[in-house]
PDB file of C-alpha atoms and ligand atoms in Angstrom:
ATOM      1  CA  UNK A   1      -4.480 -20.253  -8.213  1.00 44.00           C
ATOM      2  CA  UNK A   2      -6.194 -19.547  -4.751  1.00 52.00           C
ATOM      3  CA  UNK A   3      -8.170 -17.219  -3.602  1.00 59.00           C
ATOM      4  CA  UNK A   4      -5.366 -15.382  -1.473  1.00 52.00           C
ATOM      5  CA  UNK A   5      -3.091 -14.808  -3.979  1.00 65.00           C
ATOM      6  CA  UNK A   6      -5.556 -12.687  -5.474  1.00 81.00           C
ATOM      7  CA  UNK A   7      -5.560 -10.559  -2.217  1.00 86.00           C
ATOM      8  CA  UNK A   8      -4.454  -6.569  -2.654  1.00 89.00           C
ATOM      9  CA  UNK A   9      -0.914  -5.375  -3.120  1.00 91.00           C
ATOM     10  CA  UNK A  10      -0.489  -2.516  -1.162  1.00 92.00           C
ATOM     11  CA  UNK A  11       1.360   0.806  -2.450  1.00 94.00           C
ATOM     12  CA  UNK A  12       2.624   3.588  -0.296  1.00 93.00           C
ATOM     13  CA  UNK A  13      -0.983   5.059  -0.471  1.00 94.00           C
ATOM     14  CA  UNK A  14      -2.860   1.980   0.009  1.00 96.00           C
ATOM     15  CA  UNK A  15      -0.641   0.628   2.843  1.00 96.00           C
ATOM     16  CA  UNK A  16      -2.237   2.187   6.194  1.00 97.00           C
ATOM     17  CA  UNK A  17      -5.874   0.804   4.851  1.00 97.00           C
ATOM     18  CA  UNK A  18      -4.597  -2.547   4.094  1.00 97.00           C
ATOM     19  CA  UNK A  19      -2.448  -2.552   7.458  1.00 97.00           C
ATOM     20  CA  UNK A  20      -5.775  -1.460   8.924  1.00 98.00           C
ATOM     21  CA  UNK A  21      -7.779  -4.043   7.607  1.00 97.00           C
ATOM     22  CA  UNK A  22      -5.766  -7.059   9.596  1.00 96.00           C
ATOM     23  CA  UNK A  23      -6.722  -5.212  12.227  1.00 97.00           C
ATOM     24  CA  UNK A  24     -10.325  -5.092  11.499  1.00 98.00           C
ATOM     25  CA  UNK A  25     -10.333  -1.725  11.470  1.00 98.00           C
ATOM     26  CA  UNK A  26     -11.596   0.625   8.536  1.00 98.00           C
ATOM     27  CA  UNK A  27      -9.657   3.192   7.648  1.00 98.00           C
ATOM     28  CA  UNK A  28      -9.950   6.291   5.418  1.00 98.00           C
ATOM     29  CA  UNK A  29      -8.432   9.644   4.647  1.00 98.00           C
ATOM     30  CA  UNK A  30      -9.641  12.423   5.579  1.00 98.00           C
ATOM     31  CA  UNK A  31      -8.816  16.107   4.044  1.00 98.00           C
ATOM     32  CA  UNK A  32      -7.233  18.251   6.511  1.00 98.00           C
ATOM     33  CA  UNK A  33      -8.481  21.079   4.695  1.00 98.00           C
ATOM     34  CA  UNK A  34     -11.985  20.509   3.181  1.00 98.00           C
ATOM     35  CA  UNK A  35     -12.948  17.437   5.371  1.00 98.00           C
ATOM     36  CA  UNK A  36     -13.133  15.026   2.430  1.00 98.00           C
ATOM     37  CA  UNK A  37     -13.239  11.759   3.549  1.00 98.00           C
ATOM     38  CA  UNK A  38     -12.054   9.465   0.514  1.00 97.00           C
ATOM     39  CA  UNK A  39     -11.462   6.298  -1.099  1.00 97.00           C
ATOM     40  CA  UNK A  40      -9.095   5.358  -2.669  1.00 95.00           C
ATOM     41  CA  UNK A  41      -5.892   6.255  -1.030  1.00 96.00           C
ATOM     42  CA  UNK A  42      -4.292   9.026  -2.723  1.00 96.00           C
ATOM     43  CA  UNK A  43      -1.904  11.849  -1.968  1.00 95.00           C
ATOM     44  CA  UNK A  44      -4.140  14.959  -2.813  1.00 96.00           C
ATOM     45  CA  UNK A  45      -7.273  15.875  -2.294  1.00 98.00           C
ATOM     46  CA  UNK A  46      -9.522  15.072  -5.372  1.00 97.00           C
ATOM     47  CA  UNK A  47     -11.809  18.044  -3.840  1.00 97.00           C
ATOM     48  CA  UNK A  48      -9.246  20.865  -3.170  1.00 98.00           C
ATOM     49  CA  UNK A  49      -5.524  19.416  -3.689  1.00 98.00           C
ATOM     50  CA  UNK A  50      -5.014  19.482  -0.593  1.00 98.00           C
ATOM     51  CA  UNK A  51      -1.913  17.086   0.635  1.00 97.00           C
ATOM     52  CA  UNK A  52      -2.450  17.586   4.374  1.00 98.00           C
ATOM     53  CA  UNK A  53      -4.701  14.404   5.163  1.00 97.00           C
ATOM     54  CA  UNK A  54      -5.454  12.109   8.315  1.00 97.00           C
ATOM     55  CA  UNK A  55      -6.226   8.747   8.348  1.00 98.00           C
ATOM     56  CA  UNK A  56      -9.987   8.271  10.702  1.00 98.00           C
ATOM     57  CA  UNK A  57     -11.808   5.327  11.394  1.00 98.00           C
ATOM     58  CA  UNK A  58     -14.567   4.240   9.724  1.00 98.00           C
ATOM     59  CA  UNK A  59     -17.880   2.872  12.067  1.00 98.00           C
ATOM     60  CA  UNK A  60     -18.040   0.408   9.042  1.00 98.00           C
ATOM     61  CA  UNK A  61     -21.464   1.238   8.150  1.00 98.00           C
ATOM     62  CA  UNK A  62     -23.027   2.436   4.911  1.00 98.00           C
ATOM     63  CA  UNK A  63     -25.916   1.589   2.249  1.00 98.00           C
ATOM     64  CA  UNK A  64     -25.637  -0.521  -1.013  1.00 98.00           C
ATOM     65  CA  UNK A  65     -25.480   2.039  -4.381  1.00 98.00           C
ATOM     66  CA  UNK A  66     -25.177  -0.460  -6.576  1.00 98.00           C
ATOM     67  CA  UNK A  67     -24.966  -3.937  -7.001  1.00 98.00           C
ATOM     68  CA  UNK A  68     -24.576  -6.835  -9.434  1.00 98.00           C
ATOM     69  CA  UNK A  69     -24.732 -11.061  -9.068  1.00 97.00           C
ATOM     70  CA  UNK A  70     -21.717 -12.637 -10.452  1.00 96.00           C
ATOM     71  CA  UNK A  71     -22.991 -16.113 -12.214  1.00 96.00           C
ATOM     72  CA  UNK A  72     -20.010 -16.482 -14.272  1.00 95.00           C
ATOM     73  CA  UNK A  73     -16.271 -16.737 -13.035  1.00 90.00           C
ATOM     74  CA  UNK A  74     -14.070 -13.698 -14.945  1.00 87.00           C
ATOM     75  CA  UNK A  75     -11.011 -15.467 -12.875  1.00 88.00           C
ATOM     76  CA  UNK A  76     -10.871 -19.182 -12.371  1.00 88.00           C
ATOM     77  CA  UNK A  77      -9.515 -18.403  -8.767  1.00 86.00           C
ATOM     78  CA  UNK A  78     -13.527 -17.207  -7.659  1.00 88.00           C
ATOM     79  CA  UNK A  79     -15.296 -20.534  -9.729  1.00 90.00           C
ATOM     80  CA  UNK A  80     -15.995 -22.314  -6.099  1.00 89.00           C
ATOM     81  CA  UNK A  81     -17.627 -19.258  -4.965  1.00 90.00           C
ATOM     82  CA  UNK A  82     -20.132 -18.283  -7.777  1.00 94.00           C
ATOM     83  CA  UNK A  83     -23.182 -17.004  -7.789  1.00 96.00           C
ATOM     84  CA  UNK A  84     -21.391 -14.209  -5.765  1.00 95.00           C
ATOM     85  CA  UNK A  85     -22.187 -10.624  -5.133  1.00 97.00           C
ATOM     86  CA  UNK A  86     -19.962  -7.532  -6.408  1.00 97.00           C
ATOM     87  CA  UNK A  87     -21.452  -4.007  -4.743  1.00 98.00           C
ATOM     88  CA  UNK A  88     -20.460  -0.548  -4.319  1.00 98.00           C
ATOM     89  CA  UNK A  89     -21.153   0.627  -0.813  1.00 98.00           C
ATOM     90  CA  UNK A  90     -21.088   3.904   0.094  1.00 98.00           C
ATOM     91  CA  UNK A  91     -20.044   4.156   4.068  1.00 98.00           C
ATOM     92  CA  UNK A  92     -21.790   6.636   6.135  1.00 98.00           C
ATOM     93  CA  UNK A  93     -18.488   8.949   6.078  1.00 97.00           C
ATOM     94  CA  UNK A  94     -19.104   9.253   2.500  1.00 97.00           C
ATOM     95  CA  UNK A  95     -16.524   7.125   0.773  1.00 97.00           C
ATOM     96  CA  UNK A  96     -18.062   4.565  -1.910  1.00 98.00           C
ATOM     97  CA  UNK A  97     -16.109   1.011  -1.817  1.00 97.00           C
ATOM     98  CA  UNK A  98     -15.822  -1.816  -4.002  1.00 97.00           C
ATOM     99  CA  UNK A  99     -16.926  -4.817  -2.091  1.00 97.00           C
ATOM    100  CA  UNK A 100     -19.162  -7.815  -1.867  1.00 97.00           C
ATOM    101  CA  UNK A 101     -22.465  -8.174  -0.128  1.00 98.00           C
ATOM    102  CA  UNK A 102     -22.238 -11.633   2.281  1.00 97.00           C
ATOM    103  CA  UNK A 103     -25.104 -13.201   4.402  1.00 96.00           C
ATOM    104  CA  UNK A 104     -27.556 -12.191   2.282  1.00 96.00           C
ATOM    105  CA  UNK A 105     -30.044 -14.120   0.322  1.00 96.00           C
ATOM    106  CA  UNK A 106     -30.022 -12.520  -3.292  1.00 96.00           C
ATOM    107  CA  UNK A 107     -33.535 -12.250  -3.882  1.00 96.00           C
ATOM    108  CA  UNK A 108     -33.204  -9.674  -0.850  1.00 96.00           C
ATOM    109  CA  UNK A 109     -30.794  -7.358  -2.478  1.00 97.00           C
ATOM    110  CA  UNK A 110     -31.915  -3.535  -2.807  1.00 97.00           C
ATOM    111  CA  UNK A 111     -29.796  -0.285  -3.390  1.00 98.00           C
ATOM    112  CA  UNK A 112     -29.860   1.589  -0.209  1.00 98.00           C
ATOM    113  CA  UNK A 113     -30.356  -1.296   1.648  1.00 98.00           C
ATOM    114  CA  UNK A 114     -28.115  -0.788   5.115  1.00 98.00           C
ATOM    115  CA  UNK A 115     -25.022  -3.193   5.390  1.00 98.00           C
ATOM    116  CA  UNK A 116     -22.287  -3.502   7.959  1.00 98.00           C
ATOM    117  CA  UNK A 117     -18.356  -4.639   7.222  1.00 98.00           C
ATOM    118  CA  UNK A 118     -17.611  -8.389   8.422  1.00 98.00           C
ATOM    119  CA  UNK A 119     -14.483  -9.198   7.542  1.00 98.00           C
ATOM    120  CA  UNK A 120     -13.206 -11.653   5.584  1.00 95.00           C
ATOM    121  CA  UNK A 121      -9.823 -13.124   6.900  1.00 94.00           C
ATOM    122  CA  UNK A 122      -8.816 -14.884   3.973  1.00 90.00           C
ATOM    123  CA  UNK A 123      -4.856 -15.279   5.138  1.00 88.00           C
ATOM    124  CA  UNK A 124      -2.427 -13.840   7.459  1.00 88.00           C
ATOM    125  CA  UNK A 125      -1.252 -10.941   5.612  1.00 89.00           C
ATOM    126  CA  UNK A 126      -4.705 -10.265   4.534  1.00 92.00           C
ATOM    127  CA  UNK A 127      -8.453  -9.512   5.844  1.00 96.00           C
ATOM    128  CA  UNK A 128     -11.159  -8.108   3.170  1.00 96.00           C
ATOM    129  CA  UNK A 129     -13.897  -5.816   3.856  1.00 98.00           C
ATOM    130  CA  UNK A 130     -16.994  -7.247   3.130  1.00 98.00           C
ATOM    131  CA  UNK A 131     -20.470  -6.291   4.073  1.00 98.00           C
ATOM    132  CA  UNK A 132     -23.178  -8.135   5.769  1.00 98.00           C
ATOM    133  CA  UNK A 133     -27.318  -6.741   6.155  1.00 98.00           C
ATOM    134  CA  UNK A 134     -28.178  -5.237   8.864  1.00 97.00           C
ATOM    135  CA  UNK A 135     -31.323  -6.742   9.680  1.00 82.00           C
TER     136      UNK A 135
HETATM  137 ZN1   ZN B 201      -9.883  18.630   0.441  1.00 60.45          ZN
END
């Protein structure tokens, strides 16, 4: 199996983001009511309930919360790719995202460290946010 057949399957929630995404563009929503601004996709609120919600661009920046280096391969489709890096981020508009850290050597690593989305165009249909330092 390759690596793009692994890519997301967007729902009716998850669609703008990933439609977002081929355009490099990171998207979240936004509560119309409290402000929120969330991940992932749903169609309330998880603060108030709210289902009034707009979608607002992200400036793609954040700070690593957590982190972990992947040495073994829990899919065979990631193998070629290991020692890898699986990290929450958590973007300056607040929402935390499951990602992977790139360009950076892994002795280097830190929570809070500040990282940048680069994307990662891994087919046509598809472009993943990952994030890079910023140095
Ligand atoms: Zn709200």
């Amino acid at each position: 199996m390759s690596y793009d057949q692994l890519t997301p399957t967007p729902d009716a929630d998850s669609k703008p983001f990933w439609d977002a995404c081929r355009n490099h563009q990171l998207m979240f929503q936004k509560c119309a009511e409290c402000g929120d601004v969330r991940w992932p996709p749903s169609i309330l609120c998880p603060q108030c309930h709210c289902r009034d919600a707009e979608w607002i661009e992200s400036v793609g920046k954040g700070t690593v919360y957590s982190y972990a280096i992947y040495h073994q391969a829990f899919h065979p489709a990631f193998a070629a790719k290991l020692p890898y890096v699986v990290a929450i981020v958590q973007l300056d508009e607040g929402p935390m995202i499951l990602t992977n850290i790139i360009g950076c050597p892994h002795e280097s690593l830190a929570c809070e460290m500040p990282v940048q989305v680069a994307w990662d165009d891994v087919s046509e249909e598809c472009s993943l946010p990952k994030f890079l330092p910023i140095l």
